mmCIF file of C-alpha atoms in Angstrom:
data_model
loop_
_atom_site.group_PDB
_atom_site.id
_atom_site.type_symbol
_atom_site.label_atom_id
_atom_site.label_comp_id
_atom_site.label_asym_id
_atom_site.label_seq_id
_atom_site.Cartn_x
_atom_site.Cartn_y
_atom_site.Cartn_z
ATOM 1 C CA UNK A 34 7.578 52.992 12.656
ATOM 2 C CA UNK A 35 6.117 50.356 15.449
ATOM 3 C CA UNK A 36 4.012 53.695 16.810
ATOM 4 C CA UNK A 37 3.410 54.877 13.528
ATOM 5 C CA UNK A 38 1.889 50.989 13.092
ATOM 6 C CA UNK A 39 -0.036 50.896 16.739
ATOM 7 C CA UNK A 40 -1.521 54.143 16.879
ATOM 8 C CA UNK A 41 -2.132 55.324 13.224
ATOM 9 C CA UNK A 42 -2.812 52.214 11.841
ATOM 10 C CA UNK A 43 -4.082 50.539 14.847
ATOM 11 C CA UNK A 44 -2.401 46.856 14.546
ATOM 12 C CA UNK A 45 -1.885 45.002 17.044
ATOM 13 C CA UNK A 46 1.761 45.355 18.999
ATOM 14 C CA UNK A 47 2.377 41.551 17.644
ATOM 15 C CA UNK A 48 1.568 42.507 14.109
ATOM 16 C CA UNK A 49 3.518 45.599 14.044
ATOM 17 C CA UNK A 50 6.829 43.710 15.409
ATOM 18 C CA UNK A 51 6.302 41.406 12.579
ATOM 19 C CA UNK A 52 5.799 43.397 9.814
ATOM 20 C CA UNK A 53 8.767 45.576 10.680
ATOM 21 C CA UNK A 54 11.013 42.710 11.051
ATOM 22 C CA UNK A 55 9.924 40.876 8.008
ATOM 23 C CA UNK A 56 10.534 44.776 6.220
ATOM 24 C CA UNK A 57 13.633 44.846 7.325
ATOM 25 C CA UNK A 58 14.821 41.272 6.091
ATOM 26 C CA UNK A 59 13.037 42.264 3.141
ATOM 27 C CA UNK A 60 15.455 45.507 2.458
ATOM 28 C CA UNK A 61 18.701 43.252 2.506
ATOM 29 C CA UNK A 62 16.533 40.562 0.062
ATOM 30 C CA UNK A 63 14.467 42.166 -1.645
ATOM 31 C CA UNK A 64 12.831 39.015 -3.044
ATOM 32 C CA UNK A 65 11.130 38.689 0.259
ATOM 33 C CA UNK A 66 8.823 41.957 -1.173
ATOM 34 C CA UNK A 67 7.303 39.863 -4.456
ATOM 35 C CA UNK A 68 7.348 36.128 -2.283
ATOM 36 C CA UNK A 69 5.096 37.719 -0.008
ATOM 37 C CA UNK A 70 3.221 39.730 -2.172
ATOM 38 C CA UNK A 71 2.502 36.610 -4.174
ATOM 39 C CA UNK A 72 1.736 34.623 -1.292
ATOM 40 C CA UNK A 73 4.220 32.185 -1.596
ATOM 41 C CA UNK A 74 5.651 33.349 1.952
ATOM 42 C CA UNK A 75 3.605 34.644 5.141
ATOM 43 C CA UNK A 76 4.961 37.182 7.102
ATOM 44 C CA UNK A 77 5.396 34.544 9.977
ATOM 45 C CA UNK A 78 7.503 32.682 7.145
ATOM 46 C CA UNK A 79 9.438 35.609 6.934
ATOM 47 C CA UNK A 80 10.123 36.168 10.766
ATOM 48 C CA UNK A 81 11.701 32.424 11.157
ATOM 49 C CA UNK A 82 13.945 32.894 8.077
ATOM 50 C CA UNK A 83 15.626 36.339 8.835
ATOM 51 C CA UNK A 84 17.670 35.064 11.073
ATOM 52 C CA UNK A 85 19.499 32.698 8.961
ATOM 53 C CA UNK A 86 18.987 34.587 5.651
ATOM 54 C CA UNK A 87 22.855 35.392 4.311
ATOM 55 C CA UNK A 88 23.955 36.140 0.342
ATOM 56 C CA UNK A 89 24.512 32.352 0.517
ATOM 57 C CA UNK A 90 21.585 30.848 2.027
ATOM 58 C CA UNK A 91 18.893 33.497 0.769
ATOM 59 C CA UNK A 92 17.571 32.051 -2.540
ATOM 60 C CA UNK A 93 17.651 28.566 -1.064
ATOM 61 C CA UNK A 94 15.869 29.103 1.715
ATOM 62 C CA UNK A 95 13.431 31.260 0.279
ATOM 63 C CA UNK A 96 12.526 29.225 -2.549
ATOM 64 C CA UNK A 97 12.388 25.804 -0.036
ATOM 65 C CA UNK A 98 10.127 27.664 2.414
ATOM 66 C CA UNK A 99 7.522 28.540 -0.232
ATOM 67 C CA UNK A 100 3.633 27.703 0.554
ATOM 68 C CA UNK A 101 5.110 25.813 3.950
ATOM 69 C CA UNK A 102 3.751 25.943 7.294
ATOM 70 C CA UNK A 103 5.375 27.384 10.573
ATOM 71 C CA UNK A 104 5.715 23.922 11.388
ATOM 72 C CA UNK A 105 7.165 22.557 8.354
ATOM 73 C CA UNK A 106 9.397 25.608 8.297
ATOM 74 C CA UNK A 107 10.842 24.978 11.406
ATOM 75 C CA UNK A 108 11.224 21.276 10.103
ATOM 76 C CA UNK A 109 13.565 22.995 7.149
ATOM 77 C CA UNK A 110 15.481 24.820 9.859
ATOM 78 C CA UNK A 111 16.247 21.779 11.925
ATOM 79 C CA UNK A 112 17.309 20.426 9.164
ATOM 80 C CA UNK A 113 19.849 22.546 7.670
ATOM 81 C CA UNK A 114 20.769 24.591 10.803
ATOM 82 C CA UNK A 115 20.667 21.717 13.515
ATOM 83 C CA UNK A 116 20.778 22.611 17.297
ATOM 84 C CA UNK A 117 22.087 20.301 19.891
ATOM 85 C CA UNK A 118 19.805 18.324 22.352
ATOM 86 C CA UNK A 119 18.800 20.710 25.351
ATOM 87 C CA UNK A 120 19.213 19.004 28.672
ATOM 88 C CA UNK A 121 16.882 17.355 30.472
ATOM 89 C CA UNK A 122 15.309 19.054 33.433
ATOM 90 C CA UNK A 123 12.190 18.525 36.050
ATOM 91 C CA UNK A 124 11.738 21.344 38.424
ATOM 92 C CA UNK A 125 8.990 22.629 40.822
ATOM 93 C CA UNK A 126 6.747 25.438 39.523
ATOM 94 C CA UNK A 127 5.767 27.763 42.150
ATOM 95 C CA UNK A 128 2.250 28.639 41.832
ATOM 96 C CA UNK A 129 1.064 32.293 41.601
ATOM 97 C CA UNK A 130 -0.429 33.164 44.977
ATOM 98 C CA UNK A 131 -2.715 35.921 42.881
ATOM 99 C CA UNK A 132 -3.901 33.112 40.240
ATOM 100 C CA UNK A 133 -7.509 31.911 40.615
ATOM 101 C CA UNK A 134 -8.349 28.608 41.158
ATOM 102 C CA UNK A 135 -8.849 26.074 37.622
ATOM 103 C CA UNK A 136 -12.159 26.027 37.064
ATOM 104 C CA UNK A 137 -14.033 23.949 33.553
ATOM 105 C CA UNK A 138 -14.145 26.598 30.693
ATOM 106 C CA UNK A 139 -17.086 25.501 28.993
ATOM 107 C CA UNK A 140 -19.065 25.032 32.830
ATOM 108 C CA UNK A 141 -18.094 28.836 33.344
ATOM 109 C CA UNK A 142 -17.607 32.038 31.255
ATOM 110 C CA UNK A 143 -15.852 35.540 32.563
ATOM 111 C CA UNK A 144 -18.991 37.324 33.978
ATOM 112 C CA UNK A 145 -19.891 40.641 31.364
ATOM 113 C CA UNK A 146 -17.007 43.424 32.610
ATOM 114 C CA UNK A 147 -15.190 40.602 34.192
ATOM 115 C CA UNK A 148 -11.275 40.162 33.062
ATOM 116 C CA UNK A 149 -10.575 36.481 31.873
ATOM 117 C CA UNK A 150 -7.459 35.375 33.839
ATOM 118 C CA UNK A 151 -4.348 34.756 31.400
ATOM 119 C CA UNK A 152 -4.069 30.997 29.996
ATOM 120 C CA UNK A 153 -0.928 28.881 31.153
ATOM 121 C CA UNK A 154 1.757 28.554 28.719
ATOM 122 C CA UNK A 155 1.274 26.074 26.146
ATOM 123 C CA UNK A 156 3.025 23.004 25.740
ATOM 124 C CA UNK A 157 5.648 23.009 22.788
ATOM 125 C CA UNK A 158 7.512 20.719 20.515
ATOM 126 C CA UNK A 159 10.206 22.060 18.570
ATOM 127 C CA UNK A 160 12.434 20.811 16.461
ATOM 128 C CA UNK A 161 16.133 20.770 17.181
ATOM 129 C CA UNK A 162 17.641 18.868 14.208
ATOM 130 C CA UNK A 163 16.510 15.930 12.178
ATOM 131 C CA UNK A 164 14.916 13.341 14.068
ATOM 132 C CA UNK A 165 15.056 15.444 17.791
ATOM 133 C CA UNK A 166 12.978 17.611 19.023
ATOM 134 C CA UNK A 167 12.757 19.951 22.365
ATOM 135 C CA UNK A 168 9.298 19.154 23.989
ATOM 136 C CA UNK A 169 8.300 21.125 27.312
ATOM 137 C CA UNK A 170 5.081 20.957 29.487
ATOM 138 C CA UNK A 171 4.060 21.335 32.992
ATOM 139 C CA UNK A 172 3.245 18.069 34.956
ATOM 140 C CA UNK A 173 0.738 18.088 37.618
ATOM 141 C CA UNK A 174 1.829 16.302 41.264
ATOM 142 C CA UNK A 175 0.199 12.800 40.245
ATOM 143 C CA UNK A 176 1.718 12.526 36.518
ATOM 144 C CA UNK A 177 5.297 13.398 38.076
ATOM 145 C CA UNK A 178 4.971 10.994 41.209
ATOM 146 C CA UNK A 179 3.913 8.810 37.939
ATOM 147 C CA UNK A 180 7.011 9.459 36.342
ATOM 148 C CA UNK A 181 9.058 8.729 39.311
ATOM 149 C CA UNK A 182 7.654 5.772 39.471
ATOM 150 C CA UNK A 183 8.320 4.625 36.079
ATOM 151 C CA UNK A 184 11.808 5.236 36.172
ATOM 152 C CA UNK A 185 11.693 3.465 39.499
ATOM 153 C CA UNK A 186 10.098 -0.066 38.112
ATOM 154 C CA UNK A 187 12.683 0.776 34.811
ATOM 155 C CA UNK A 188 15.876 1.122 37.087
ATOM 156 C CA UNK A 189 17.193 -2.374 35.586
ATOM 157 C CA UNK A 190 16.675 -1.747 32.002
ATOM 158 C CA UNK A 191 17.020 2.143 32.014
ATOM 159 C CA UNK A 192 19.698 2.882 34.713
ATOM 160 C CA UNK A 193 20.325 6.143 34.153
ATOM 161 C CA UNK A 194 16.690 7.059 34.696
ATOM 162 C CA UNK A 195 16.603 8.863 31.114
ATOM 163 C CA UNK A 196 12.987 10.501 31.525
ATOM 164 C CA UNK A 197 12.988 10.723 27.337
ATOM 165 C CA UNK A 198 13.433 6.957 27.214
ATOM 166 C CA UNK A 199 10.556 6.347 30.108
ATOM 167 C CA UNK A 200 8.462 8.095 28.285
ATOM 168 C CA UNK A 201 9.335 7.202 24.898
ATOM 169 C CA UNK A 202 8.577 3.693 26.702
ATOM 170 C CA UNK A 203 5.451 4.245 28.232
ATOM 171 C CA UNK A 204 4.181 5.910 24.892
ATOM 172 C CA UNK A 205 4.632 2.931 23.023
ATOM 173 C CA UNK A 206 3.270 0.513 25.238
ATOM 174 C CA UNK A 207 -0.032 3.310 25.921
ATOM 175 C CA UNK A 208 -0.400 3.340 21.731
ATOM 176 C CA UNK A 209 -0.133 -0.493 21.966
ATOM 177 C CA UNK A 210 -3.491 -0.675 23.962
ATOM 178 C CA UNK A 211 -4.955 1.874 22.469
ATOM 179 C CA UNK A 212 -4.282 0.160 19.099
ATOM 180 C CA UNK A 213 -5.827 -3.119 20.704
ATOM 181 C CA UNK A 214 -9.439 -0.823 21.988
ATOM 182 C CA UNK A 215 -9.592 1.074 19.008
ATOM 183 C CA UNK A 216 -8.728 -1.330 16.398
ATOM 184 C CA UNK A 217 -8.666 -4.657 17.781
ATOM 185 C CA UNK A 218 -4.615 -5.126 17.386
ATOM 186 C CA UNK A 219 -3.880 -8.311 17.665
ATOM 187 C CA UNK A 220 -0.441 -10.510 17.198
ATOM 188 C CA UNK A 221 -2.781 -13.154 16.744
ATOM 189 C CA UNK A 222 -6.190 -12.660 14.855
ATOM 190 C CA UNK A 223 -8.659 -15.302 15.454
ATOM 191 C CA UNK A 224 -10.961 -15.727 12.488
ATOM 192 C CA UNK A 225 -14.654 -14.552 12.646
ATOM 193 C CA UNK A 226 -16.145 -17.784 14.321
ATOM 194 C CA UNK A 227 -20.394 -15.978 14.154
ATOM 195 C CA UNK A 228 -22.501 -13.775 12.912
ATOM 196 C CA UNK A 229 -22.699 -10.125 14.929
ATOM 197 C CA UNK A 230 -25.688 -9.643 17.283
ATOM 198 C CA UNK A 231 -27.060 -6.361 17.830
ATOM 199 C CA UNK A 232 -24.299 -3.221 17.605
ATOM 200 C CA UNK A 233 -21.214 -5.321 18.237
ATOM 201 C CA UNK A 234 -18.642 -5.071 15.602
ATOM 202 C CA UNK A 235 -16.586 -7.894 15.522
ATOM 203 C CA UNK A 236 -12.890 -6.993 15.741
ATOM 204 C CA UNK A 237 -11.835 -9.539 12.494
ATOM 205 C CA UNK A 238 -14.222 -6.292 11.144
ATOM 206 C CA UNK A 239 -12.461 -3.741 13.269
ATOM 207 C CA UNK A 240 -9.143 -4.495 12.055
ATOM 208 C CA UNK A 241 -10.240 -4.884 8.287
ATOM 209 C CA UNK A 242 -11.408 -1.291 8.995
#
């Protein structure tokens, strides 16, 4: 069937993978065959569901993932079939000796004939269970000596160096000023004491806004 897919009628290997595995789910529940047909479920829909579909869990599930996206799905799974926190980890990332160089992607384009190099993983956030969620990125040498030195200056008031409470610390104190330059946050709001001159917008405006 996945060559029958590829080669006669030519999807991609991705697309074939899904549509087989969403068939197959859809064999044991049939209801999966009108739900997509419908479009109340995409075949991506499908794919995250199989694995917890059972007699039991089927018509719930199906009918609570209708017209959702991947990401709200994987909300619903967190929710009903919660994970436990994965452990924290920082390790080196040896760098491919064959990988070119970063360069800016909109200063240069893959020469005509020329293979584009494959993009780095992305950075993900998943969702474990309700209110946790599994995020995972690569740090470059600055933003990890950066970290270190955060839980460094935190050693009092975070002792056990958790890097999820450092950053959930630095995040809120980085939206704080951004709150204060973008919308003129302020504890304190002083009252609009003169007319604005020229472009300035005065931030008694700026918060109003």
């Amino acid at each position: 069937m996945y060559l029958y897919c590829v080669h006669e009628l030519h999807m991609s290997e991705d697309s074939a993978l899904k549509r087989i595995q969403a068939a197959r789910a859809a064999r044991k529940f049939p209801g999966i065959f009108a739900a997509v047909a419908e479009g109340r479920l995409h075949l991506s829909a499908v794919g995250m569901l199989a694995p917890h579909l059972t007699s039991e869990t089927a018509d719930g599930l199906l009918a609570a993932a209708e017209h959702r996206t991947k990401a709200e799905i994987a909300l619903l799974l967190a929710a009903r079939f919660p994970r436990p926190d994965v452990p924290t980890t920082v390790q080196a990332v040896a760098k491919d000796p064959l990988a070119p160089e970063p360069v800016d992607a909109l200063a240069m384009r893959p020469a005509p004939g020329q293979v584009e190099s494959a993009p780095s993983p992305r950075p993900t956030v998943a969702p474990l269970s309700p209110g946790r969620f599994d995020v995972r990125f690569t740090l470059d040498q600055s933003a990890h000596d950066l970290l270190r030195y955060a839980q460094a200056l935190l050693g009092h008031a975070v002792p056990s160096g958790d890097i999820a409470e450092v950053v959930k610390r630095g995040l809120a104190t980085l939206v704080e000023q951004l709150e204060k330059r973008v919308f003129a946050a302020s504890a304190r709001p002083r009252s609009q004491r003169s007319a604005a001159k020229g472009r300035h917008v005065p931030a008694e405006v700026r918060r109003t806004v």
